[in-house]
Amino acid sequence: AKPWIVNPGAAGKERTKGGPSCLILHASETEWTIETVLYADTTAA
């Protein structure tokens, strides 16, 4: 199998420019998948 390189890159709304906020690696004995998550905007009260 070929190696994977996963670089989540920048953090924060301004730096991601609408890209994923989080990467989740799902790994089993037979396959690996990456789920991207984009968190909704939140405002501190």
PDB file of N, CA and C in Angstrom:
ATOM      1  N   ALA A   1       0.838  -1.187   0.000  1.00  0.00           N
ATOM      2  CA  ALA A   1       0.000   0.000   0.000  1.00  0.00           C
ATOM      3  C   ALA A   1       0.878   1.244   0.000  1.00  0.00           C
ATOM      4  N   LYS A   2       0.413   2.278  -0.647  1.00  0.00           N
ATOM      5  CA  LYS A   2       1.155   3.534  -0.684  1.00  0.00           C
ATOM      6  C   LYS A   2       0.883   4.326   0.593  1.00  0.00           C
ATOM      7  N   PRO A   3       1.884   5.075   1.082  1.00  0.00           N
ATOM      8  CA  PRO A   3       1.663   5.887   2.288  1.00  0.00           C
ATOM      9  C   PRO A   3       0.763   7.079   1.988  1.00  0.00           C
ATOM     10  N   TRP A   4       0.104   7.560   3.018  1.00  0.00           N
ATOM     11  CA  TRP A   4      -0.729   8.750   2.912  1.00  0.00           C
ATOM     12  C   TRP A   4      -0.031   9.885   3.634  1.00  0.00           C
ATOM     13  N   ILE A   5      -0.105  11.080   3.103  1.00  0.00           N
ATOM     14  CA  ILE A   5       0.356  12.275   3.800  1.00  0.00           C
ATOM     15  C   ILE A   5      -0.862  13.177   3.926  1.00  0.00           C
ATOM     16  N   VAL A   6      -1.234  13.478   5.167  1.00  0.00           N
ATOM     17  CA  VAL A   6      -2.407  14.314   5.421  1.00  0.00           C
ATOM     18  C   VAL A   6      -1.937  15.558   6.163  1.00  0.00           C
ATOM     19  N   ASN A   7      -2.113  16.699   5.539  1.00  0.00           N
ATOM     20  CA  ASN A   7      -1.722  17.963   6.148  1.00  0.00           C
ATOM     21  C   ASN A   7      -2.975  18.804   6.305  1.00  0.00           C
ATOM     22  N   PRO A   8      -3.467  18.972   7.536  1.00  0.00           N
ATOM     23  CA  PRO A   8      -4.688  19.746   7.727  1.00  0.00           C
ATOM     24  C   PRO A   8      -4.518  21.222   7.390  1.00  0.00           C
ATOM     25  N   GLY A   9      -3.289  21.698   7.305  1.00  0.00           N
ATOM     26  CA  GLY A   9      -3.045  23.072   6.880  1.00  0.00           C
ATOM     27  C   GLY A   9      -3.461  24.108   7.909  1.00  0.00           C
ATOM     28  N   ALA A  10      -3.956  25.221   7.412  1.00  0.00           N
ATOM     29  CA  ALA A  10      -4.280  26.368   8.253  1.00  0.00           C
ATOM     30  C   ALA A  10      -5.452  26.092   9.185  1.00  0.00           C
ATOM     31  N   ALA A  11      -5.535  26.908  10.215  1.00  0.00           N
ATOM     32  CA  ALA A  11      -6.655  26.834  11.158  1.00  0.00           C
ATOM     33  C   ALA A  11      -7.304  28.213  11.245  1.00  0.00           C
ATOM     34  N   GLY A  12      -8.567  28.240  11.582  1.00  0.00           N
ATOM     35  CA  GLY A  12      -9.273  29.507  11.726  1.00  0.00           C
ATOM     36  C   GLY A  12     -10.006  29.902  10.454  1.00  0.00           C
ATOM     37  N   LYS A  13     -11.101  30.600  10.633  1.00  0.00           N
ATOM     38  CA  LYS A  13     -11.983  30.959   9.514  1.00  0.00           C
ATOM     39  C   LYS A  13     -11.257  31.741   8.418  1.00  0.00           C
ATOM     40  N   GLU A  14     -10.460  32.727   8.793  1.00  0.00           N
ATOM     41  CA  GLU A  14      -9.766  33.548   7.800  1.00  0.00           C
ATOM     42  C   GLU A  14      -8.732  32.752   7.022  1.00  0.00           C
ATOM     43  N   ARG A  15      -8.048  31.832   7.678  1.00  0.00           N
ATOM     44  CA  ARG A  15      -6.957  31.115   7.023  1.00  0.00           C
ATOM     45  C   ARG A  15      -7.436  29.925   6.199  1.00  0.00           C
ATOM     46  N   THR A  16      -8.584  29.332   6.533  1.00  0.00           N
ATOM     47  CA  THR A  16      -9.055  28.171   5.767  1.00  0.00           C
ATOM     48  C   THR A  16      -9.785  28.569   4.494  1.00  0.00           C
ATOM     49  N   LYS A  17     -10.251  29.804   4.417  1.00  0.00           N
ATOM     50  CA  LYS A  17     -10.944  30.311   3.214  1.00  0.00           C
ATOM     51  C   LYS A  17     -12.075  29.383   2.775  1.00  0.00           C
ATOM     52  N   GLY A  18     -12.861  28.905   3.762  1.00  0.00           N
ATOM     53  CA  GLY A  18     -14.001  28.051   3.454  1.00  0.00           C
ATOM     54  C   GLY A  18     -13.673  26.577   3.365  1.00  0.00           C
ATOM     55  N   GLY A  19     -12.419  26.209   3.595  1.00  0.00           N
ATOM     56  CA  GLY A  19     -12.018  24.796   3.564  1.00  0.00           C
ATOM     57  C   GLY A  19     -12.414  24.083   4.841  1.00  0.00           C
ATOM     58  N   PRO A  20     -12.076  22.808   4.955  1.00  0.00           N
ATOM     59  CA  PRO A  20     -12.477  22.029   6.120  1.00  0.00           C
ATOM     60  C   PRO A  20     -11.863  22.549   7.409  1.00  0.00           C
ATOM     61  N   SER A  21     -12.644  22.453   8.498  1.00  0.00           N
ATOM     62  CA  SER A  21     -12.184  22.850   9.823  1.00  0.00           C
ATOM     63  C   SER A  21     -11.477  21.709  10.524  1.00  0.00           C
ATOM     64  N   CYS A  22     -11.751  20.490  10.097  1.00  0.00           N
ATOM     65  CA  CYS A  22     -11.238  19.309  10.783  1.00  0.00           C
ATOM     66  C   CYS A  22     -11.166  18.144   9.798  1.00  0.00           C
ATOM     67  N   LEU A  23     -10.128  17.320   9.934  1.00  0.00           N
ATOM     68  CA  LEU A  23     -10.022  16.086   9.157  1.00  0.00           C
ATOM     69  C   LEU A  23     -10.089  14.917  10.127  1.00  0.00           C
ATOM     70  N   ILE A  24     -10.925  13.926   9.830  1.00  0.00           N
ATOM     71  CA  ILE A  24     -11.058  12.743  10.682  1.00  0.00           C
ATOM     72  C   ILE A  24     -10.653  11.527   9.866  1.00  0.00           C
ATOM     73  N   LEU A  25      -9.673  10.796  10.377  1.00  0.00           N
ATOM     74  CA  LEU A  25      -9.203   9.584   9.714  1.00  0.00           C
ATOM     75  C   LEU A  25      -9.984   8.400  10.258  1.00  0.00           C
ATOM     76  N   HIS A  26     -10.654   7.677   9.371  1.00  0.00           N
ATOM     77  CA  HIS A  26     -11.347   6.437   9.734  1.00  0.00           C
ATOM     78  C   HIS A  26     -10.504   5.292   9.173  1.00  0.00           C
ATOM     79  N   ALA A  27      -9.976   4.447  10.051  1.00  0.00           N
ATOM     80  CA  ALA A  27      -9.091   3.367   9.606  1.00  0.00           C
ATOM     81  C   ALA A  27      -9.612   2.022  10.089  1.00  0.00           C
ATOM     82  N   SER A  28      -9.669   1.076   9.169  1.00  0.00           N
ATOM     83  CA  SER A  28     -10.028  -0.299   9.518  1.00  0.00           C
ATOM     84  C   SER A  28      -8.926  -1.199   8.976  1.00  0.00           C
ATOM     85  N   GLU A  29      -9.073  -2.477   9.154  1.00  0.00           N
ATOM     86  CA  GLU A  29      -8.069  -3.406   8.641  1.00  0.00           C
ATOM     87  C   GLU A  29      -8.020  -3.417   7.117  1.00  0.00           C
ATOM     88  N   THR A  30      -9.131  -3.034   6.466  1.00  0.00           N
ATOM     89  CA  THR A  30      -9.190  -3.122   5.006  1.00  0.00           C
ATOM     90  C   THR A  30      -9.133  -1.788   4.269  1.00  0.00           C
ATOM     91  N   GLU A  31      -9.470  -0.670   4.931  1.00  0.00           N
ATOM     92  CA  GLU A  31      -9.440   0.608   4.224  1.00  0.00           C
ATOM     93  C   GLU A  31      -9.276   1.787   5.168  1.00  0.00           C
ATOM     94  N   TRP A  32      -8.781   2.865   4.600  1.00  0.00           N
ATOM     95  CA  TRP A  32      -8.693   4.143   5.294  1.00  0.00           C
ATOM     96  C   TRP A  32      -9.496   5.160   4.490  1.00  0.00           C
ATOM     97  N   THR A  33     -10.247   6.008   5.198  1.00  0.00           N
ATOM     98  CA  THR A  33     -10.947   7.116   4.554  1.00  0.00           C
ATOM     99  C   THR A  33     -10.749   8.360   5.405  1.00  0.00           C
ATOM    100  N   ILE A  34     -10.850   9.505   4.768  1.00  0.00           N
ATOM    101  CA  ILE A  34     -10.736  10.771   5.481  1.00  0.00           C
ATOM    102  C   ILE A  34     -12.038  11.526   5.313  1.00  0.00           C
ATOM    103  N   GLU A  35     -12.603  11.940   6.438  1.00  0.00           N
ATOM    104  CA  GLU A  35     -13.832  12.731   6.459  1.00  0.00           C
ATOM    105  C   GLU A  35     -13.439  14.183   6.713  1.00  0.00           C
ATOM    106  N   THR A  36     -13.965  15.099   5.914  1.00  0.00           N
ATOM    107  CA  THR A  36     -13.714  16.519   6.155  1.00  0.00           C
ATOM    108  C   THR A  36     -14.940  17.126   6.816  1.00  0.00           C
ATOM    109  N   VAL A  37     -14.706  17.967   7.801  1.00  0.00           N
ATOM    110  CA  VAL A  37     -15.791  18.591   8.555  1.00  0.00           C
ATOM    111  C   VAL A  37     -15.612  20.100   8.486  1.00  0.00           C
ATOM    112  N   LEU A  38     -16.672  20.811   8.167  1.00  0.00           N
ATOM    113  CA  LEU A  38     -16.669  22.267   8.165  1.00  0.00           C
ATOM    114  C   LEU A  38     -17.637  22.726   9.242  1.00  0.00           C
ATOM    115  N   TYR A  39     -17.092  23.309  10.308  1.00  0.00           N
ATOM    116  CA  TYR A  39     -17.933  23.745  11.419  1.00  0.00           C
ATOM    117  C   TYR A  39     -18.690  25.011  11.044  1.00  0.00           C
ATOM    118  N   ALA A  40     -19.917  25.108  11.536  1.00  0.00           N
ATOM    119  CA  ALA A  40     -20.741  26.289  11.293  1.00  0.00           C
ATOM    120  C   ALA A  40     -20.179  27.468  12.078  1.00  0.00           C
ATOM    121  N   ASP A  41     -20.437  28.663  11.585  1.00  0.00           N
ATOM    122  CA  ASP A  41     -20.019  29.862  12.318  1.00  0.00           C
ATOM    123  C   ASP A  41     -20.723  29.906  13.662  1.00  0.00           C
ATOM    124  N   THR A  42     -20.001  30.288  14.694  1.00  0.00           N
ATOM    125  CA  THR A  42     -20.597  30.458  16.020  1.00  0.00           C
ATOM    126  C   THR A  42     -20.181  31.813  16.556  1.00  0.00           C
ATOM    127  N   THR A  43     -21.031  32.381  17.377  1.00  0.00           N
ATOM    128  CA  THR A  43     -20.755  33.676  17.982  1.00  0.00           C
ATOM    129  C   THR A  43     -20.747  33.513  19.488  1.00  0.00           C
ATOM    130  N   ALA A  44     -19.698  33.993  20.132  1.00  0.00           N
ATOM    131  CA  ALA A  44     -19.620  33.927  21.600  1.00  0.00           C
ATOM    132  C   ALA A  44     -20.621  34.907  22.188  1.00  0.00           C
ATOM    133  N   ALA A  45     -21.323  34.468  23.223  1.00  0.00           N
ATOM    134  CA  ALA A  45     -22.332  35.334  23.851  1.00  0.00           C
ATOM    135  C   ALA A  45     -21.715  36.185  24.930  1.00  0.00           C
TER     136      ALA A  45
END
